[in-house]
Amino acid sequence: EDQVTQSPEALRLQEGESSSLNCSYTVSGLRGLFWYRQDPGKGPEFLFTLYSAGEEKEKERLKATLTKKESFLHITAPKPEDSATYLCAVQEVEQAGTALIFGKGTTLSVSS
Amino acid sequence: DSGVTQTPKHLITATGQRVTLRCSPRSGDLSVYWYQQSLDQGLQFLIQYYNGEERAKGNILERFSAQQFPDLHSELNLSSLELGDSALYFCASSAGSGNTIYFGEGSWLTVV
């Protein structure tokens, strides 16, 4: 059973068309939930960390929110340069080490 | 630039061979993580080292091994390579528990 599930797998938007990406997780205790952006052939680029339900963080056109079972990445008025794969990952309290468990990502395409 | 350096960037080798991937973490980071990314599996955690000691193991095959040296750089050794080992291998680093994890640009491994 996947611990981190992201939906949709792919999303196509027109420039300026706002939307949200979903990340649902099933872990016994959440230490942190992370969002990364990954461009093709590149390493994941850190965006946000959320630690507790109700927390929100913003960066430019992106806003991440967290509940007890899921996180959303809201994209407001996206631009073509926002096209990328967005990865969600969790870090569990009851785990050896501090590695992140990743979802498979949502690939966002924004056309002008 | 995340500050995590990986070499080589690209590597093509034959089945049955052995390769070594190298990683220099961000300055001051004590934790090093190795991940494998293939098209169908997404980012899979392999192993974590903290200050020279193995901290956690993920889905790492017995043919694979890693170590972290006193200067904190790390190497991932892949042996008896199979076609299915072709993937992008990422190194990541963090200062310690609860800190942001930063990824390198990856090493593309193609096994032919």
PDB file of C-alpha atoms in Angstrom, chain A residues 36-109:
ATOM      1  CA  TYR A  36       9.409  19.589  -4.231  1.00  0.00           C
ATOM      2  CA  ARG A  37       9.449  20.708  -7.847  1.00  0.00           C
ATOM      3  CA  GLN A  38      11.325  18.631 -10.406  1.00  0.00           C
ATOM      4  CA  ASP A  39      12.171  19.649 -13.957  1.00  0.00           C
ATOM      5  CA  PRO A  40      12.935  16.899 -16.509  1.00  0.00           C
ATOM      6  CA  GLY A  41      16.366  15.360 -15.966  1.00  0.00           C
ATOM      7  CA  LYS A  42      17.033  17.536 -12.911  1.00  0.00           C
ATOM      8  CA  GLY A  43      17.108  16.993  -9.183  1.00  0.00           C
ATOM      9  CA  PRO A  44      14.072  17.819  -7.016  1.00  0.00           C
ATOM     10  CA  GLU A  45      14.046  21.434  -5.852  1.00  0.00           C
ATOM     11  CA  PHE A  46      12.742  22.102  -2.341  1.00  0.00           C
ATOM     12  CA  LEU A  47       9.588  24.212  -2.072  1.00  0.00           C
ATOM     13  CA  PHE A  48       7.937  23.825   1.349  1.00  0.00           C
ATOM     14  CA  THR A  49       7.823  21.866   4.586  1.00  0.00           C
ATOM     15  CA  LEU A  50       4.612  21.611   6.607  1.00  0.00           C
ATOM     16  CA  TYR A  51       4.579  20.163  10.105  1.00  0.00           C
ATOM     17  CA  SER A  52       1.074  20.340  11.541  1.00  0.00           C
ATOM     18  CA  ALA A  53      -2.540  20.378  10.400  1.00  0.00           C
ATOM     19  CA  GLY A  54      -3.736  23.861   9.574  1.00  0.00           C
ATOM     20  CA  GLU A  55      -0.307  25.110   8.578  1.00  0.00           C
ATOM     21  CA  GLU A  56       0.027  27.040   5.319  1.00  0.00           C
ATOM     22  CA  LYS A  57       3.043  28.314   3.408  1.00  0.00           C
ATOM     23  CA  GLU A  58       3.296  30.477   0.309  1.00  0.00           C
ATOM     24  CA  LYS A  59       5.898  31.200  -2.313  1.00  0.00           C
ATOM     25  CA  GLU A  60       5.064  33.350  -5.317  1.00  0.00           C
ATOM     26  CA  ARG A  61       2.112  31.642  -7.082  1.00  0.00           C
ATOM     27  CA  LEU A  62       2.251  28.528  -4.884  1.00  0.00           C
ATOM     28  CA  LYS A  63       0.511  27.901  -1.598  1.00  0.00           C
ATOM     29  CA  ALA A  64       0.727  24.652   0.355  1.00  0.00           C
ATOM     30  CA  THR A  65      -1.763  23.584   3.014  1.00  0.00           C
ATOM     31  CA  LEU A  66      -1.927  20.597   5.350  1.00  0.00           C
ATOM     32  CA  THR A  67      -4.703  18.625   7.022  1.00  0.00           C
ATOM     33  CA  LYS A  68      -4.464  15.428   9.068  1.00  0.00           C
ATOM     34  CA  LYS A  69      -4.765  13.238   5.981  1.00  0.00           C
ATOM     35  CA  GLU A  70      -3.729  15.318   2.998  1.00  0.00           C
ATOM     36  CA  SER A  71      -1.956  18.316   1.634  1.00  0.00           C
ATOM     37  CA  PHE A  72      -2.829  20.597  -1.234  1.00  0.00           C
ATOM     38  CA  LEU A  73      -0.574  22.634  -3.454  1.00  0.00           C
ATOM     39  CA  HIS A  74      -2.592  25.526  -4.822  1.00  0.00           C
ATOM     40  CA  ILE A  75      -1.310  27.215  -7.951  1.00  0.00           C
ATOM     41  CA  THR A  76      -2.722  30.678  -8.576  1.00  0.00           C
ATOM     42  CA  ALA A  77      -2.607  32.187 -12.072  1.00  0.00           C
ATOM     43  CA  PRO A  78       0.089  29.782 -13.284  1.00  0.00           C
ATOM     44  CA  LYS A  79       2.611  30.703 -15.950  1.00  0.00           C
ATOM     45  CA  PRO A  80       4.312  28.385 -18.482  1.00  0.00           C
ATOM     46  CA  GLU A  81       7.462  28.421 -16.340  1.00  0.00           C
ATOM     47  CA  ASP A  82       5.500  26.650 -13.594  1.00  0.00           C
ATOM     48  CA  SER A  83       5.391  23.553 -15.809  1.00  0.00           C
ATOM     49  CA  ALA A  84       7.167  20.759 -13.933  1.00  0.00           C
ATOM     50  CA  THR A  85       6.524  17.642 -11.880  1.00  0.00           C
ATOM     51  CA  TYR A  86       5.504  18.415  -8.315  1.00  0.00           C
ATOM     52  CA  LEU A  87       6.478  15.827  -5.733  1.00  0.00           C
ATOM     53  CA  CYS A  88       5.042  15.335  -2.290  1.00  0.00           C
ATOM     54  CA  ALA A  89       6.959  13.445   0.402  1.00  0.00           C
ATOM     55  CA  VAL A  90       6.480  12.530   4.061  1.00  0.00           C
ATOM     56  CA  GLN A  91       8.797  11.980   6.942  1.00  0.00           C
ATOM     57  CA  GLU A  92       7.461   9.698   9.673  1.00  0.00           C
ATOM     58  CA  VAL A  93       7.936  10.000  13.399  1.00  0.00           C
ATOM     59  CA  GLU A  94       8.316   6.258  13.905  1.00  0.00           C
ATOM     60  CA  GLN A  95      11.034   5.483  11.395  1.00  0.00           C
ATOM     61  CA  ALA A  96      14.721   4.826  11.453  1.00  0.00           C
ATOM     62  CA  GLY A  97      16.523   7.778   9.977  1.00  0.00           C
ATOM     63  CA  THR A  98      15.029  10.854   8.399  1.00  0.00           C
ATOM     64  CA  ALA A  99      14.539   9.814   4.771  1.00  0.00           C
ATOM     65  CA  LEU A 100      11.573  11.065   2.777  1.00  0.00           C
ATOM     66  CA  ILE A 101       8.967   8.766   1.283  1.00  0.00           C
ATOM     67  CA  PHE A 102       7.813  10.205  -2.023  1.00  0.00           C
ATOM     68  CA  GLY A 103       4.629  10.033  -4.033  1.00  0.00           C
ATOM     69  CA  LYS A 104       4.849   9.530  -7.772  1.00  0.00           C
ATOM     70  CA  GLY A 105       4.191  13.159  -8.542  1.00  0.00           C
ATOM     71  CA  THR A 106       1.841  15.336 -10.538  1.00  0.00           C
ATOM     72  CA  THR A 107       3.126  16.543 -13.892  1.00  0.00           C
ATOM     73  CA  LEU A 108       1.844  20.044 -14.562  1.00  0.00           C
ATOM     74  CA  SER A 109       1.800  21.578 -18.033  1.00  0.00           C
TER      75      SER A 109
END
